[in-house]
Amino acid sequence: MTRRDIEFDAEGVTLRGWFYPAQGASGPAPAVVMAHGFSAVKEMYLDRFAEVFAAAGLSALVFDNRNFGASDGEPRQEIDPWAQVRDYRHAITYASTLPEVDPARIGIWGSSYSGGHVLVVAAIDRRVKAVVGQVPLVSGHDNIRALVRADFIAGFREMFDADRLARFEGKPPAMVPVVDEDPLAASALPTADSWQWFTETGKSRAPAWRNEVTLRSVEMFTEYEPVSYLPYVSPTPLLMLVAVGDHLVPSELAIAAYDKAHEPKELVILPGGHFDAYVKGFDAASGPARDWFARHLAP
């Protein structure tokens, strides 16, 4: 599978990634724009999804989110969901300029946190002709309350406020681990399967991944509500992939949110938990996404 390194400007920040040309294409082909979820970098299995799409005649443009991996941006390790939404739109613009891409047939794919981003982008950017949200974050407010004990919430609020004051005074941003072996320790994603997947995948595939984000990243997570955009995705075709055993981004939240979207739409329930879509459940996740794009990005 051939691919080439790419980079493009996102309002003064250079974002970098890979471009996979559609196999067997004799002219401009449909394309899928892809980025990863909370703190993850492109080497964490996005290449596998891009290869499946390219083999099916779909070009794939994969990029690292700003402040992470190969992309530029400051402060490092800070996740601003709205900046990432805008960067998807910059990536769509860049993809539309490539000679291998038909600008009238561009879809977007996201997973976990970026699974929420693509719902927002599809609702506000009509250049998107099909969207796939894999195990998507739909509500930061509800999700943080599913992950964090109620009596810990106030302590997080105090930390957010102290960090805001410190940054106002010119101090560096406070940092927090993405994952911790102890699910009760302070971390952004406090589940046992998060610890296992991120640490193992970081070691085996993605040495650029770092186990830290700014504390403000967690605060912005709690404020982010992709679910409010779901009624506006239509008439863009929406496929939502939800893992039956997902307790990081609880499946019941995503399924309830799916009901707020209008047709055309489809819901696929994946086996396993949140991270199985990348590894042992990869075929179950990548196949429906490939077929959805192939169907709705056809000439």
XYZ file of C-alpha atoms in Angstrom:
299
model
C 0.000 0.000 0.000
C 1.601 3.251 -1.132
C 1.174 6.435 0.817
C 2.928 9.760 0.949
C 3.589 12.257 3.694
C 1.551 15.447 3.453
C 1.340 18.750 5.267
C -1.037 21.678 5.006
C -1.697 25.037 6.595
C -4.467 25.431 9.160
C -4.603 29.181 9.703
C -0.923 29.448 10.536
C -0.426 25.988 12.084
C 1.106 23.243 9.948
C -0.703 19.930 10.217
C 0.994 16.761 8.968
C -0.134 13.309 8.031
C -0.458 10.755 5.241
C -2.294 10.538 1.946
C -3.361 7.133 0.602
C -4.369 7.278 -3.083
C -7.374 5.220 -4.092
C -6.266 1.920 -5.597
C -7.289 1.314 -9.171
C -8.516 4.860 -9.752
C -8.018 6.228 -13.273
C -8.994 9.784 -12.322
C -10.094 11.869 -9.350
C -11.604 9.554 -6.717
C -13.679 10.032 -3.576
C -11.727 10.693 -0.399
C -12.143 10.181 3.328
C -10.636 12.692 5.761
C -9.572 11.151 9.083
C -8.107 12.162 12.447
C -7.809 10.397 15.800
C -9.484 10.817 19.156
C -8.495 12.149 22.573
C -4.674 12.518 22.676
C -4.100 9.697 20.148
C -1.783 10.022 17.155
C -2.233 8.670 13.661
C 0.076 5.682 14.155
C -2.465 4.251 16.594
C -4.169 2.108 13.917
C -5.454 4.847 11.616
C -3.174 3.441 8.931
C -5.183 0.196 8.997
C -8.471 1.979 8.374
C -6.925 4.118 5.633
C -5.585 1.008 3.899
C -9.047 -0.581 3.892
C -10.570 2.553 2.402
C -7.851 2.921 -0.242
C -8.193 -0.723 -1.275
C -11.891 -0.054 -1.875
C -11.187 2.832 -4.251
C -11.401 5.613 -1.659
C -8.461 7.943 -1.135
C -7.727 8.586 2.538
C -6.205 11.689 4.104
C -5.013 11.058 7.671
C -3.607 13.833 9.850
C -2.409 14.381 13.406
C -4.427 16.860 15.416
C -2.766 20.176 16.175
C -0.493 20.096 19.229
C 0.014 16.336 18.820
C 2.281 13.927 16.970
C 3.846 15.250 13.781
C 1.654 18.358 13.624
C 2.671 21.759 14.933
C 0.738 23.814 17.436
C 1.028 25.187 20.943
C 0.574 24.510 23.758
C 1.661 20.945 23.150
C -0.711 18.254 24.372
C -3.701 20.594 24.541
C -6.990 19.378 23.056
C -9.365 22.130 22.020
C -12.353 20.374 20.422
C -13.431 23.419 18.437
C -9.923 23.925 17.042
C -9.978 20.268 16.000
C -13.364 20.757 14.326
C -11.947 23.670 12.350
C -8.916 21.574 11.416
C -11.158 18.898 9.910
C -12.547 21.650 7.698
C -9.034 22.801 6.771
C -8.187 19.195 5.895
C -11.277 18.980 3.667
C -10.138 22.121 1.872
C -6.660 20.699 1.411
C -7.996 17.367 0.175
C -10.150 19.147 -2.392
C -7.022 20.659 -3.973
C -5.310 17.312 -4.590
C -5.420 16.054 -8.180
C -6.305 12.527 -7.022
C -9.433 13.734 -5.198
C -12.891 14.544 -6.529
C -13.846 17.563 -4.369
C -17.543 16.771 -4.797
C -17.109 13.345 -3.124
C -15.453 13.858 0.267
C -16.462 11.984 3.411
C -15.210 12.239 6.985
C -14.428 9.549 9.566
C -13.738 9.977 13.253
C -13.404 7.774 16.311
C -14.119 8.447 19.986
C -13.470 12.185 20.528
C -13.088 12.792 16.798
C -16.189 10.646 16.333
C -17.947 13.571 17.971
C -16.079 16.093 15.835
C -17.273 14.550 12.585
C -20.892 14.844 13.737
C -20.371 18.575 14.211
C -18.468 19.027 10.944
C -21.063 17.102 8.944
C -23.790 19.330 10.398
C -22.100 22.615 9.511
C -20.057 21.864 6.377
C -22.065 20.778 3.351
C -18.946 19.802 1.440
C -19.173 16.589 3.480
C -21.096 13.994 1.502
C -20.979 11.107 4.015
C -19.926 10.731 7.658
C -18.940 7.836 9.918
C -18.712 8.291 13.684
C -17.048 5.300 15.377
C -17.676 4.908 19.148
C -18.366 8.656 19.231
C -18.307 11.040 22.162
C -21.718 12.713 22.098
C -21.895 14.675 25.370
C -18.984 15.844 27.470
C -21.334 16.797 30.303
C -22.931 13.363 30.510
C -19.742 11.452 29.727
C -17.657 12.982 32.495
C -20.408 12.111 34.972
C -20.335 8.518 33.761
C -16.564 8.342 34.280
C -15.971 10.401 37.434
C -17.556 9.839 40.836
C -20.008 12.575 41.726
C -18.081 13.560 44.849
C -14.933 14.114 42.730
C -16.538 16.613 40.327
C -16.213 19.604 42.652
C -12.508 18.883 43.093
C -12.037 18.930 39.323
C -13.802 22.285 39.153
C -11.419 23.716 41.742
C -8.454 22.415 39.721
C -9.846 23.989 36.522
C -10.275 27.356 38.243
C -6.795 27.267 39.771
C -5.268 26.402 36.390
C -7.148 29.254 34.716
C -5.753 31.722 37.264
C -2.223 30.320 36.952
C -2.281 30.616 33.158
C -3.579 34.181 33.482
C -0.522 34.905 35.619
C 1.777 33.540 32.906
C 2.500 30.150 34.424
C 2.677 27.014 32.281
C -0.499 24.975 31.892
C -1.170 22.262 34.434
C -0.878 18.740 33.057
C -2.731 15.527 33.843
C -2.079 11.937 32.702
C -4.254 10.656 29.887
C -4.449 7.272 31.620
C -3.346 5.743 34.908
C -3.016 2.122 35.945
C -5.251 2.976 38.920
C -8.701 3.960 37.571
C -9.333 5.960 40.774
C -6.228 8.103 40.289
C -6.521 11.471 38.592
C -6.427 10.983 34.809
C -8.357 12.148 31.772
C -9.619 8.674 30.796
C -9.978 6.701 34.052
C -10.798 3.203 32.831
C -8.733 0.012 32.907
C -9.120 -0.621 29.180
C -7.935 2.928 28.418
C -4.741 2.286 30.396
C -4.140 -1.008 28.622
C -4.816 0.209 25.074
C -2.925 3.484 25.244
C 0.151 2.110 26.994
C 0.394 -1.030 24.856
C -0.320 0.773 21.581
C 2.059 3.565 22.473
C 4.858 1.058 23.012
C 4.149 -1.119 19.976
C 3.070 1.410 17.341
C 3.295 5.040 18.422
C 6.400 6.208 20.270
C 5.286 9.800 19.592
C 2.294 9.367 21.915
C 2.692 11.015 25.314
C 0.713 10.139 28.410
C -0.284 13.674 29.309
C -2.652 16.430 28.284
C -3.238 19.889 29.647
C -5.777 20.081 32.439
C -7.717 22.579 30.348
C -8.195 19.801 27.761
C -10.302 17.973 30.340
C -12.240 21.133 31.149
C -13.015 21.675 27.458
C -14.072 18.031 27.194
C -16.738 18.612 29.856
C -18.146 21.543 27.863
C -18.369 19.835 24.479
C -21.796 18.703 23.215
C -21.749 17.189 19.713
C -25.219 15.751 20.359
C -26.731 19.197 19.874
C -25.648 19.106 16.206
C -27.053 15.688 15.346
C -30.449 16.934 14.074
C -28.603 19.067 11.520
C -26.431 16.355 9.944
C -29.261 15.352 7.586
C -29.431 15.144 4.609
C -25.779 14.043 4.790
C -25.764 10.225 5.243
C -24.699 9.281 8.775
C -23.331 5.945 9.966
C -22.801 5.555 13.701
C -20.802 2.603 15.039
C -21.394 1.929 18.743
C -19.653 -0.759 20.819
C -22.053 -2.765 22.955
C -19.583 -2.984 25.856
C -18.300 0.605 25.698
C -17.986 2.160 29.132
C -15.461 4.875 28.237
C -17.949 6.526 25.875
C -21.047 4.744 27.182
C -23.023 3.000 24.465
C -26.358 4.075 25.905
C -25.430 7.749 25.452
C -24.500 7.254 21.799
C -27.593 5.169 21.032
C -29.883 7.763 22.625
C -28.122 10.489 20.645
C -28.562 8.534 17.404
C -32.327 8.920 17.787
C -31.908 12.689 17.460
C -30.446 12.384 13.944
C -32.691 12.323 10.887
C -32.530 10.115 7.826
C -30.502 8.952 5.997
C -28.770 7.219 8.860
C -27.722 3.790 10.056
C -26.676 2.395 13.431
C -24.316 -0.589 13.732
C -23.710 -2.213 17.114
C -20.149 -3.505 17.339
C -19.061 -6.369 19.602
C -16.730 -5.700 22.493
C -15.621 -2.512 24.173
C -14.437 0.923 23.134
C -10.985 -0.080 21.913
C -11.877 -3.367 20.244
C -12.755 -1.501 17.031
C -9.021 -0.909 16.500
C -7.791 -4.438 17.128
C -9.780 -7.648 17.490
C -12.996 -6.025 16.261
C -11.288 -4.173 13.426
C -13.054 -5.998 10.585
C -16.455 -5.452 12.197
C -15.748 -1.711 12.415
C -13.851 -1.018 9.201
C -16.113 -3.031 6.890
C -19.349 -1.104 7.464
C -17.464 2.208 7.299
C -15.856 1.227 3.988
C -19.197 0.147 2.549
C -20.972 3.299 3.748
C -18.446 5.546 2.041
C -18.380 3.430 -1.107
C -22.179 3.622 -1.352
C -22.629 7.310 -0.621
C -19.529 8.679 -2.363
C -20.224 6.828 -5.580
C -20.376 8.949 -8.754
